[in-house]
Coordinates of C-alpha atoms and ligand atoms in Angstrom, one line a residue:
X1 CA 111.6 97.9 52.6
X2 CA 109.9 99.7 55.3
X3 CA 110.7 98.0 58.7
X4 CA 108.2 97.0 61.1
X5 CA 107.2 99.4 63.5
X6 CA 108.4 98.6 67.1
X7 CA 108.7 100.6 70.2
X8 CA 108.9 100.4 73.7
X9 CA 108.5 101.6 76.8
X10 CA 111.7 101.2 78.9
X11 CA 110.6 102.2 82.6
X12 CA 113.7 102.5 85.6
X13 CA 112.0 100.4 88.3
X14 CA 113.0 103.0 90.8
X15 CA 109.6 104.0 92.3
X16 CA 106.2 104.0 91.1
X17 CA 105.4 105.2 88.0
X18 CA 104.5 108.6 87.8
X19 CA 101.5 109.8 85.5
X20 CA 103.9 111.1 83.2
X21 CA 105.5 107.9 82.5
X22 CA 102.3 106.0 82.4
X23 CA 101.6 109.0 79.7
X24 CA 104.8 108.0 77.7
X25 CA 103.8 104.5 77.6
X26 CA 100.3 105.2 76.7
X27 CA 101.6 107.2 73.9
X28 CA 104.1 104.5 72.6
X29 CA 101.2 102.1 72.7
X30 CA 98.6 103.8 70.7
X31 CA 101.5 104.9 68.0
X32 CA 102.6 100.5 67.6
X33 CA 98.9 99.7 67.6
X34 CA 98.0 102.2 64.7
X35 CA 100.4 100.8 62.9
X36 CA 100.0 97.3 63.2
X37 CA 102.8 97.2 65.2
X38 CA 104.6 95.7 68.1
X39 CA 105.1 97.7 71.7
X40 CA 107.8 96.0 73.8
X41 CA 108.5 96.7 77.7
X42 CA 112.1 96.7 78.9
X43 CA 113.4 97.2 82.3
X44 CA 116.4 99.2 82.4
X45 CA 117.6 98.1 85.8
X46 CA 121.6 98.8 85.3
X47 CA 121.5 101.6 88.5
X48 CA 121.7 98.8 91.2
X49 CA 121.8 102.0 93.5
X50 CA 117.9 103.3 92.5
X51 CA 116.4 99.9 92.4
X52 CA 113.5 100.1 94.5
X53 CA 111.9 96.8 95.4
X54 CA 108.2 96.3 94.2
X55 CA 108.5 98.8 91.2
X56 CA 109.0 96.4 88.7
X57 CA 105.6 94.6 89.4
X58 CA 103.9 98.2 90.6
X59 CA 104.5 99.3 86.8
X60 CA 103.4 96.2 85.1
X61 CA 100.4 96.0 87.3
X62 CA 100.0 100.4 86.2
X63 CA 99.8 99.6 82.5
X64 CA 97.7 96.6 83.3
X65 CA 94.9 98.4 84.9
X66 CA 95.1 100.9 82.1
X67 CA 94.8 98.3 79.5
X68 CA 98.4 99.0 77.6
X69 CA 99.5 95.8 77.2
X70 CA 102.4 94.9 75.5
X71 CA 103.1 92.6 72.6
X72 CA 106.8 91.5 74.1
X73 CA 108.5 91.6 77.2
X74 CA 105.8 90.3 80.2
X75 CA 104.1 87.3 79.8
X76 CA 100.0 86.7 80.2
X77 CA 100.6 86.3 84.1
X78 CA 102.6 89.5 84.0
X79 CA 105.9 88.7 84.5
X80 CA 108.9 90.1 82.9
X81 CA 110.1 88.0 80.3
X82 CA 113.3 86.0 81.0
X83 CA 113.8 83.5 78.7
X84 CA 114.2 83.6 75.0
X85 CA 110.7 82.3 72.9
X86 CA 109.1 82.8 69.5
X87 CA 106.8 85.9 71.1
X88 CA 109.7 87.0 73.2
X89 CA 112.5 86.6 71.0
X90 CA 114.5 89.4 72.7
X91 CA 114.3 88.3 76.0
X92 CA 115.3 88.3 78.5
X93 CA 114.1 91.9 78.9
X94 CA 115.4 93.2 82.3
X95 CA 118.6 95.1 81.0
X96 CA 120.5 93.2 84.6
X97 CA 119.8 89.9 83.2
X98 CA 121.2 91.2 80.2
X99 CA 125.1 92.0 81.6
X100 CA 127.2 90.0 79.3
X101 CA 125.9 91.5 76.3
X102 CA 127.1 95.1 76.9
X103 CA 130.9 94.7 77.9
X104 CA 131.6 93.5 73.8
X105 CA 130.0 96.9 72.5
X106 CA 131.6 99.1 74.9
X107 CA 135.2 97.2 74.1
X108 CA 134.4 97.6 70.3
X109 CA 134.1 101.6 71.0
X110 CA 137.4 101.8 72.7
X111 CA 139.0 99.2 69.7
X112 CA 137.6 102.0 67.0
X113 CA 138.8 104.9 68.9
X114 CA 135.3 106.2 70.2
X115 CA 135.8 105.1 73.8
X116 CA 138.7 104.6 76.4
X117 CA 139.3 103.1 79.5
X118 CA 139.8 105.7 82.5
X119 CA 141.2 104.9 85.7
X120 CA 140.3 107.9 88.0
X121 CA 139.2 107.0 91.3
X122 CA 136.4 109.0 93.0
X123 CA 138.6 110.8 95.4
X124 CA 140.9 111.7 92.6
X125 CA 138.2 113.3 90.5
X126 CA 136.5 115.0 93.9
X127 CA 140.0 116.2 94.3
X128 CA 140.0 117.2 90.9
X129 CA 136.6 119.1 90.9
X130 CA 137.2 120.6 94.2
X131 CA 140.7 122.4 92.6
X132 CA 138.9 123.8 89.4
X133 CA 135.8 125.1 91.1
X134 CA 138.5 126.8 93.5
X135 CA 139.9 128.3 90.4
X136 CA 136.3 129.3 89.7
X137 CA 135.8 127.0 87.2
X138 CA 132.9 123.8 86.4
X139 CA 134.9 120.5 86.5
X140 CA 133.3 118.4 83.6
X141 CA 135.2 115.2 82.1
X142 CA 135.6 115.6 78.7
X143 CA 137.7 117.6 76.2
X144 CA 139.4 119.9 77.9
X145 CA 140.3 117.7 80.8
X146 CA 140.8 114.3 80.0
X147 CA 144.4 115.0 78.6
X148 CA 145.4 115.4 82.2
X149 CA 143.4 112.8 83.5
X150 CA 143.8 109.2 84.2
X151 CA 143.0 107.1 81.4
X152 CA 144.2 105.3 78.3
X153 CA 144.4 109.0 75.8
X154 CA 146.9 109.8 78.5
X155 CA 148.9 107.2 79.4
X156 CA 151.5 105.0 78.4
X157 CA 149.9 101.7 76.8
X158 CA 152.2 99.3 79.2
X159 CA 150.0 101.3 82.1
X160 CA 146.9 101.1 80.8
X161 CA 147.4 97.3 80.8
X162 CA 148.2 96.7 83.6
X163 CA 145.9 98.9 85.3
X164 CA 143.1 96.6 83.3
X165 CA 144.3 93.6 84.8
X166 CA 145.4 94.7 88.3
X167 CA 142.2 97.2 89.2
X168 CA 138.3 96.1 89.0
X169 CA 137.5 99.7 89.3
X170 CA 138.3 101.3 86.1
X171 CA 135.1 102.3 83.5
X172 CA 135.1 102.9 79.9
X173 CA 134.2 106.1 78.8
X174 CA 132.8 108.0 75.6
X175 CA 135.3 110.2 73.8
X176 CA 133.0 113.0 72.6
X177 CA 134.9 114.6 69.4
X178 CA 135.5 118.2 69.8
X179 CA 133.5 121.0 68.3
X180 CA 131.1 118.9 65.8
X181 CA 127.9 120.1 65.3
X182 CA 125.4 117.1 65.9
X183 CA 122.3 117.4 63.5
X184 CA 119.1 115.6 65.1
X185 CA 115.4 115.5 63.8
X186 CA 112.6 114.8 66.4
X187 CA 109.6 113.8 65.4
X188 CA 107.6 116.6 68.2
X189 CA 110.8 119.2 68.1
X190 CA 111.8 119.7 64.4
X191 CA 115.4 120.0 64.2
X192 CA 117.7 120.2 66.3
X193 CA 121.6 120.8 66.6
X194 CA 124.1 121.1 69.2
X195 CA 128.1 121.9 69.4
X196 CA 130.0 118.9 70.9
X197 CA 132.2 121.4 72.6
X198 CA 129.8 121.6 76.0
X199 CA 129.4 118.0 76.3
X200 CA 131.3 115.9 78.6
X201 CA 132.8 111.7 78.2
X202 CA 129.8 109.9 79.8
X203 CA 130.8 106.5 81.6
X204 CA 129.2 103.7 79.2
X205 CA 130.7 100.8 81.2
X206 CA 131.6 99.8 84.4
X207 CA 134.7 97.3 85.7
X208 CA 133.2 97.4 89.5
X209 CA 129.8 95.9 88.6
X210 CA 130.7 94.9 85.0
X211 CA 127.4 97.0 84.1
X212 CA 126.8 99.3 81.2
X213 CA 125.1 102.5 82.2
X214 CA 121.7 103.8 81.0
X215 CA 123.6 105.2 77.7
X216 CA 125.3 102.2 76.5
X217 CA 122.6 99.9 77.5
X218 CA 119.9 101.9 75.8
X219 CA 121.2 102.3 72.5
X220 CA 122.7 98.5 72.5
X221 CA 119.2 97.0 73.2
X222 CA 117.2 99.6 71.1
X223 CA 119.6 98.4 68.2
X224 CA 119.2 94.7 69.5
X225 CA 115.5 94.5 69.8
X226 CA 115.0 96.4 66.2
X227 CA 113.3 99.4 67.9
X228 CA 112.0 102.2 64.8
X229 CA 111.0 104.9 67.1
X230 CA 112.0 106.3 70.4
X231 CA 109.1 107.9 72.2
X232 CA 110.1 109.3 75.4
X233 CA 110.3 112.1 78.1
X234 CA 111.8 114.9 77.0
X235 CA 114.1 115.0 80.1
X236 CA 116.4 112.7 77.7
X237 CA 116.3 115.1 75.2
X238 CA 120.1 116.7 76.2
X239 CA 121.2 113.0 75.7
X240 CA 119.8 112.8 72.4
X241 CA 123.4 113.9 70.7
X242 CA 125.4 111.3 72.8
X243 CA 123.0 108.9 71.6
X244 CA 123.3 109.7 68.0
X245 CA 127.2 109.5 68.5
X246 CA 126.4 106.2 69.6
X247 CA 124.8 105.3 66.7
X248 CA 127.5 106.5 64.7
X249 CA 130.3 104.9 66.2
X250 CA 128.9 101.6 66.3
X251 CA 128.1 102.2 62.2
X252 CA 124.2 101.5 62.8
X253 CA 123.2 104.8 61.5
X254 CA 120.8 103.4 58.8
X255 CA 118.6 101.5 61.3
X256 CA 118.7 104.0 64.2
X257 CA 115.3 104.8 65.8
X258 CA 113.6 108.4 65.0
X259 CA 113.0 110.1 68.0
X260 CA 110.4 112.1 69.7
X261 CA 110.5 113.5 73.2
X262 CA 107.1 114.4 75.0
X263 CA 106.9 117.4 76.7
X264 CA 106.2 117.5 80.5
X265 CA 103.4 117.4 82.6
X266 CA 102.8 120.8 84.2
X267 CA 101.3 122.0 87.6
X268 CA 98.1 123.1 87.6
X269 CA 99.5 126.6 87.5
X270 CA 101.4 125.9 84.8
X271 CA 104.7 126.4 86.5
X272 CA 107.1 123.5 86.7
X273 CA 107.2 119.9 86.7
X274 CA 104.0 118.3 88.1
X275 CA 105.0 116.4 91.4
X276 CA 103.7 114.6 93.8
X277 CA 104.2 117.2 96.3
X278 CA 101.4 119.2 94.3
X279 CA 99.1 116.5 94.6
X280 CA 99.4 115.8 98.1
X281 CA 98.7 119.4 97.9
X282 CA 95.9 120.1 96.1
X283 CA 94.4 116.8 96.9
X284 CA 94.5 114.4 93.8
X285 CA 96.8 111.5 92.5
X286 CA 99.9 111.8 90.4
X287 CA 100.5 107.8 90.4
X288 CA 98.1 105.2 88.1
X289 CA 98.0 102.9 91.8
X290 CA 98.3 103.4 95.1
X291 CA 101.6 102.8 96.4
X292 CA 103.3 102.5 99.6
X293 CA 107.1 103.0 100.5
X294 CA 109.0 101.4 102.8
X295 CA 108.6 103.9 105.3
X296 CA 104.8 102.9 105.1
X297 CA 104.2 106.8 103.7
X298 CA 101.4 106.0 101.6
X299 CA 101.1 107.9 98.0
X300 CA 97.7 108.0 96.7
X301 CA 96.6 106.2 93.5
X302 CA 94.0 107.1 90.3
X303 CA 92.9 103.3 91.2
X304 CA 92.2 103.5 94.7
X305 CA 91.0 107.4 94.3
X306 CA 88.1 105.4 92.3
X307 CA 89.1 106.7 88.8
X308 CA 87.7 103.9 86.3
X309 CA 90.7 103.0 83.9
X310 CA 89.2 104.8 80.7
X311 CA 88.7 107.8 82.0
X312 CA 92.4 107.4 83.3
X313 CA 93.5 106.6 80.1
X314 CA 91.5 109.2 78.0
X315 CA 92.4 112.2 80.5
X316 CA 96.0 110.9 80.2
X317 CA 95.9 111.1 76.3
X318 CA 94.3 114.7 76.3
X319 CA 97.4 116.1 78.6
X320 CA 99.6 117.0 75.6
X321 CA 97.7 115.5 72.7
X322 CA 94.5 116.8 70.8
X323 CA 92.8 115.2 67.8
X324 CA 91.8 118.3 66.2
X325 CA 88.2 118.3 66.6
X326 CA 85.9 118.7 69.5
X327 CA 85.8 115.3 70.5
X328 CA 86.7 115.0 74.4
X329 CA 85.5 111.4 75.2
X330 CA 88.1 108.5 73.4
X331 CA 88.1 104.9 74.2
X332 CA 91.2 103.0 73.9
X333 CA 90.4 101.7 70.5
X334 CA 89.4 105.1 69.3
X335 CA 92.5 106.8 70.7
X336 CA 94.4 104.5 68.6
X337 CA 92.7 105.1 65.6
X338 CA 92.7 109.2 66.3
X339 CA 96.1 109.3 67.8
X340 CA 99.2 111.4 65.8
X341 CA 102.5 112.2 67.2
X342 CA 102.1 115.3 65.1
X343 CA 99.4 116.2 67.1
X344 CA 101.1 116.0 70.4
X345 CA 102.0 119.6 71.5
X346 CA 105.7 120.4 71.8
X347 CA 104.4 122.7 75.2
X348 CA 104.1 121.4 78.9
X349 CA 100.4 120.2 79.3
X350 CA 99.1 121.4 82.0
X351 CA 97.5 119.3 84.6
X352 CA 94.0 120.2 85.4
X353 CA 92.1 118.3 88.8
X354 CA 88.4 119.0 87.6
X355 CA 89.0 118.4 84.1
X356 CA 90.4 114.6 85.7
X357 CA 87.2 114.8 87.3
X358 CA 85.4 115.3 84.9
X359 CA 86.3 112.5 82.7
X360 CA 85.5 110.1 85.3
X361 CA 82.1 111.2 85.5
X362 CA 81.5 111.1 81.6
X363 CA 82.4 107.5 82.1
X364 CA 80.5 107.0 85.1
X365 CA 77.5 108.4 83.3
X366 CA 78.0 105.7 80.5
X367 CA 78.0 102.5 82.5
X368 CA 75.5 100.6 82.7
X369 CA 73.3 100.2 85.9
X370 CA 74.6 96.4 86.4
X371 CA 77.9 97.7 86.1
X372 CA 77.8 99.9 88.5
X373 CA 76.1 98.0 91.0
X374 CA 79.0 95.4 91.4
X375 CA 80.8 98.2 91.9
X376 CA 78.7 99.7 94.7
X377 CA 77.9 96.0 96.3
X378 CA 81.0 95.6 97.9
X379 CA 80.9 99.3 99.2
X380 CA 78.0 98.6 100.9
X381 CA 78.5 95.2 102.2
X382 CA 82.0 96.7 104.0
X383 CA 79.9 99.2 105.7
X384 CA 77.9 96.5 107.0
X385 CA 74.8 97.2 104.6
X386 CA 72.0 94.1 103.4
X387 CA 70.6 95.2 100.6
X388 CA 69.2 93.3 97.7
X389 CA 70.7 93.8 94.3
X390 CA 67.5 95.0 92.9
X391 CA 67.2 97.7 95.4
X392 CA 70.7 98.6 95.2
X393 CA 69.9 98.8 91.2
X394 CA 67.2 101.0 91.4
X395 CA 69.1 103.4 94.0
X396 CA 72.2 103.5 91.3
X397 CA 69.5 104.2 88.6
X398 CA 68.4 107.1 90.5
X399 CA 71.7 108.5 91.5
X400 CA 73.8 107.9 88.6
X401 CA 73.8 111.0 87.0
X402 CA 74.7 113.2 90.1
X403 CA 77.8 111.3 91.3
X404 CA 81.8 111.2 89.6
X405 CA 82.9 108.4 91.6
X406 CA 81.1 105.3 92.8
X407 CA 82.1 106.2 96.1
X408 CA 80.1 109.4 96.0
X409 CA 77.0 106.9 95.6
X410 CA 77.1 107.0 99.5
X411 CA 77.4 110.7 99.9
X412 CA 74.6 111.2 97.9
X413 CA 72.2 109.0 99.1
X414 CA 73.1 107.0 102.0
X415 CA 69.9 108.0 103.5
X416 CA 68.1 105.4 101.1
X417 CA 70.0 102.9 103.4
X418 CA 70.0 104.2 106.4
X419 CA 67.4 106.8 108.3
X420 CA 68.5 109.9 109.5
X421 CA 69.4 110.4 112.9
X422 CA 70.2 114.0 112.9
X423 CA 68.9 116.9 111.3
X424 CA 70.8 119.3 109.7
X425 CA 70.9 122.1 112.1
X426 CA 70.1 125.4 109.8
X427 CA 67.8 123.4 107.4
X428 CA 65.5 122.2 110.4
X429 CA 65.2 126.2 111.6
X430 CA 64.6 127.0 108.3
X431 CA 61.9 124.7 107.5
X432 CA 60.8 122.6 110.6
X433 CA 58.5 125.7 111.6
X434 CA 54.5 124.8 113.0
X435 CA 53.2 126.3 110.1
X436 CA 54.8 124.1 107.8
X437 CA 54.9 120.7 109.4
X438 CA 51.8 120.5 110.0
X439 CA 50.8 121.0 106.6
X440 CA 53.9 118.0 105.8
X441 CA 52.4 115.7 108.1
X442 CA 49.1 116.2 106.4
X443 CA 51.0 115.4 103.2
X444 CA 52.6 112.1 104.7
X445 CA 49.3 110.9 105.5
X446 CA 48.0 111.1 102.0
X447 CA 51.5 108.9 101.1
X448 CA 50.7 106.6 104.0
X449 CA 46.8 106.6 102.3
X450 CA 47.8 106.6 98.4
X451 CA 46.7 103.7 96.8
X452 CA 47.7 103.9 93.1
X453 CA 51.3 103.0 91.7
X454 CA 53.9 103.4 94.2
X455 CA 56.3 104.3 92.1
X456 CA 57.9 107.6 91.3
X457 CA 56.2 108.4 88.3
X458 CA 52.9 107.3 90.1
X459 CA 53.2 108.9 93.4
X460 CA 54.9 112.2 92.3
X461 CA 52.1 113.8 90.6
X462 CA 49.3 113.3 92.9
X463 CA 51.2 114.4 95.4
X464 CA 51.9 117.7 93.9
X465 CA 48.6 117.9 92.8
X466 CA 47.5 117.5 97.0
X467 CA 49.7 119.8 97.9
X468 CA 48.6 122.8 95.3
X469 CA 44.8 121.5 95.6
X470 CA 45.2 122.5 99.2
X471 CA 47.4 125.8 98.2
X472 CA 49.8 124.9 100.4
X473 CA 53.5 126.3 100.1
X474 CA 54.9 123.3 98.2
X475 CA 59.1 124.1 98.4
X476 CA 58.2 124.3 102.6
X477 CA 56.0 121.5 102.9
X478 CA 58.3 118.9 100.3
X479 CA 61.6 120.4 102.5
X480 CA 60.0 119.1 105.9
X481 CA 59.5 115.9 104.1
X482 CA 62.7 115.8 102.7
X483 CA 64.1 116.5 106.4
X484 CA 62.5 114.0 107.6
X485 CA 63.9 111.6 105.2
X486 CA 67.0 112.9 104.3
X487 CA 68.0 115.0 107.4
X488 CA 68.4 117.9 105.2
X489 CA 66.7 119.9 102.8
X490 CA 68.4 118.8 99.8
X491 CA 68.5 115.3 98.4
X492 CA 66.8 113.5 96.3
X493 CA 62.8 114.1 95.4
X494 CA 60.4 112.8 97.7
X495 CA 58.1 110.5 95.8
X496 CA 61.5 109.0 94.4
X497 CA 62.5 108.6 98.1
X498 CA 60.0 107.4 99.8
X499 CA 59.0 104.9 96.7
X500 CA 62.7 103.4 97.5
X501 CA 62.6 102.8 101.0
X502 CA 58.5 101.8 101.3
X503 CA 55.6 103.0 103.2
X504 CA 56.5 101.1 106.3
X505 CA 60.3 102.7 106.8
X506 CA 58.0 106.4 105.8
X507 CA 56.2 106.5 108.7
X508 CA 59.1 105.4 111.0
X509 CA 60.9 108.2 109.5
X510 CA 57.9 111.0 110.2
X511 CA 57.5 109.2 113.7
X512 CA 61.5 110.3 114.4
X513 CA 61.0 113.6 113.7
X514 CA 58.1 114.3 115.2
X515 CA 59.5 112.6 118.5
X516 CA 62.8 115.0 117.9
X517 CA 61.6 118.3 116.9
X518 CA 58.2 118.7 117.4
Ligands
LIG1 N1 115.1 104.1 81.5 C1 114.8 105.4 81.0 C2 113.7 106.0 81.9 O1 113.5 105.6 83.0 C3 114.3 105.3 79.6 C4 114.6 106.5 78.7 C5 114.3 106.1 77.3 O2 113.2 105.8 77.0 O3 115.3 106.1 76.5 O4 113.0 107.0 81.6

């Protein structure tokens, strides 16, 4: 019988979540989702020493805003799940809260010969490192050293018991067999092997905290909560054979998750890992939110940048994923319909900052008017605008199609708010010339006269029509209008303009000018 399909997304809350991650989670998401199944959250929380305060909430807030929400492990008021319940039956799912499960499995590995307990202390192994590299040589423990280290393969049993009870320092660690060839399939790479022989005993447990480390923890609760496939970065990749041993040893071969390990996000150039260096660099966001450390150094966030969550989402499933076809624009649903893990490319994807833009404005371009005016509401109110909604509507109508972000709204046409007060220098000596504002005040008096449909539509012709009646230069005489309005020569057209803001604020406009440059 084919088992359910479960996955998860098992974040380390030590700092916000990269776009990478957000990426991985995304991906587990829409591969549970096409297949009816369940996607689980799970925070692995066993490095006390990376714990960064605030993560936890910062990455269930990330997914949240990107609309990946998971079937176990955070309840509806997003909060990681700590107690056990039909929906959550695996809780609780912070791998701290989950100490006295891990201590049993990593005793049961030294009891079948797969593990044993070492007793090194960290000066002894620094001592120990710092006489092999003098020698010229990598200090690594494992199979070539651990005969002549500290630890139960080496010493007496009477020692080793006694050390267990005197000392609260001791750990148990992984006996890697000697040259074995480990044979792993992943579902991006193919097939993969690797000799034993270069790989050292990883620490599964420790006495001093009585925690398990990532290792040991991650395979025990993968096995626990039923997980069928690992989807991950493919910086865990060189632990995939430990984690097959794993398996082995603890004879859960038969249920062990398939893997797959996603390739990185690239710099825009392609070379190397993409950080948050680069964006700070070449100005965009490589976190989902804002966030701010406790130094108060603010990172910036696709959020706050004014990204809308789709476009997020959609430019996050096209870095390292293609459906085949030409299609560029997915929604959520669609993406899970469309998604393959076979279709995800086993290269870096690089990250490109237009492209991101891009997206956004392909989703701008699709809201609706009403949409997008509560949007811009609250823009405008905090810089101390009053505008009526049906004025701000009819602005956003107008403007829509020229802008990425809702923030640009103001860039664009602020002027529809606000009269200018200044002229742009090089556009007023190009334009604002006797000539040619005299001919523009001729043409605001026939606005200040017209007496058909103000509108746009209305106004617009008849007031080309004037202008080429009287053969007038029309790109000079609709520029001095438009400086007048706008304070530049380029914005929006005029009988759209001047329609917008009404006769009355028109002629206060021409009246400004004239008292400025004439
Ligand atoms: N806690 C690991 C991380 O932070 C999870 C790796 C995995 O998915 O196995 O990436």
């Amino acid at each position: 019988m084919s088992r359910k399909t479960r996955v998860r997304f098992a974040p380390s809350p030590t700092g916000p979540l990269h776009m990478g991650g957000v990426r991985t989670a995304l991906y587990n998401y829409l591969f549970a989702k096409q297949r009816g199944g369940d996607f689980i959250i799970r925070i692995e929380d066993t490095d006390s020493q990376r714990f960064v305060p605030g993560a936890e909430k910062y990455i269930i807030e990330a997914l949240n805003w990107c609309g990946i929400v998971p079937d176990e492990g955070v309840d509806a008021a997003g909060n990681v799940v700590e107690t056990v319940s039909e929906r959550h039956p695996h809780a609780p799912y912070r791998q701290s809260q989950r100490k006295p499960i891990y201590r049993q499995y990593a005793e049961q590995l030294v009891e079948n010969g797969y593990a044993y307990y070492a007793f090194d202390t960290a000066e002894e192994l620094g001592a120990k490192r710092a006489e092999m590299e003098a020698a010229g040589q990598t200090f690594i423990y494992g199979q070539t050293t651990r005969m002549g280290l500290r630890n139960s393969l080496a010493m007496d049993e009477a020692e080793v018991k006694e050390l267990l009870e005197t000392r609260t320092d001791w750990t148990i660690r992984f006996k890697m067999p000697e040259n074995r060839v480990v044979k792993m399939d992943d579902l991006i790479r193919g097939h993969v092997e690797v000799n034993t022989s270069t790989l050292d005993d990883k620490v599964l447990w420790k006495r001093a905290d009585e925690l398990p480390t990532y290792h040991l923890a991650n395979i025990v609760d993968d096995h626990l909560m039923e997980i069928t496939e690992v989807i991950r970065g493919e910086e865990w990749l060189p632990s995939l054979p430990l984690h097959y041993l794993l398996y082995e040893a603890f004879g859960w071969t038969d249920t062990q998750p398939r893997f797959a390990h996603l390739s990185l996000l690239l710099k825009p150039d392609g070379k190397g890992k993409l950080s948050k260096r680069d964006g700070d660099r070449l100005g965009f966001p490589v976190f989902p939110l804002q966030w701010v450390n406790s130094e108060g150094e603010v990172s910036r966030g696709y959020r706050e940048d004014g990204y809308f969550p789709e476009a997020f989402v959609n430019l996050l499933a096209m870095l390292g994923w293609n459906p085949g076809t030409e299609q560029e624009l997915f929604s959520l649903e669609e993406l899970v319909q469309a998604f393959s893990l076979e279709r995800v490319i086993k290269s870096g994807a690089r990250f490109n900052a237009d492209k991101a833009k891009w997206y956004n404005k392909e989703y701008l371009r699709k809201k609706s008017v009403g949409e997008l005016t509560d949007l811009y509401m609250p823009v405008l109110e905090a810089k101390g605008i009053s505008a009526t909604r049906e004025y701000v509507e009819k602005v956003v109508a107008l403007i829509q199609e020229r802008a990425t972000f809702v923030a640009d709204f103001w860039d664009i046409a602020s002027y529809l708010f606000v009269a200018p007060t200044e002229f742009v220098e090089k556009d007023a000596a190009k334009f604002w010339k006797e000539e040619n504002y005299t001919l523009a005040l001729k043409a605001a008096d026939f606005i200040m006269a017209f007496d058909g449909e103000f509108t746009p539509e209305g106004l617009g012709q008849p007031l080309e029509e004037y202008i080429r009646s009287n053969e007038w230069p029309m790109g000079k005489v609709m520029n001095c209008l438009r400086l007048a309005l706008v304070g530049a020569s380029s914005g929006l057209g005029i009988a759209d303009i001047v329609t917008l803001i009404g006769k009355e604020e028109f002629a206060r406009r021409i009246e400004y000018i004239k008292s400025k440059l004439c």
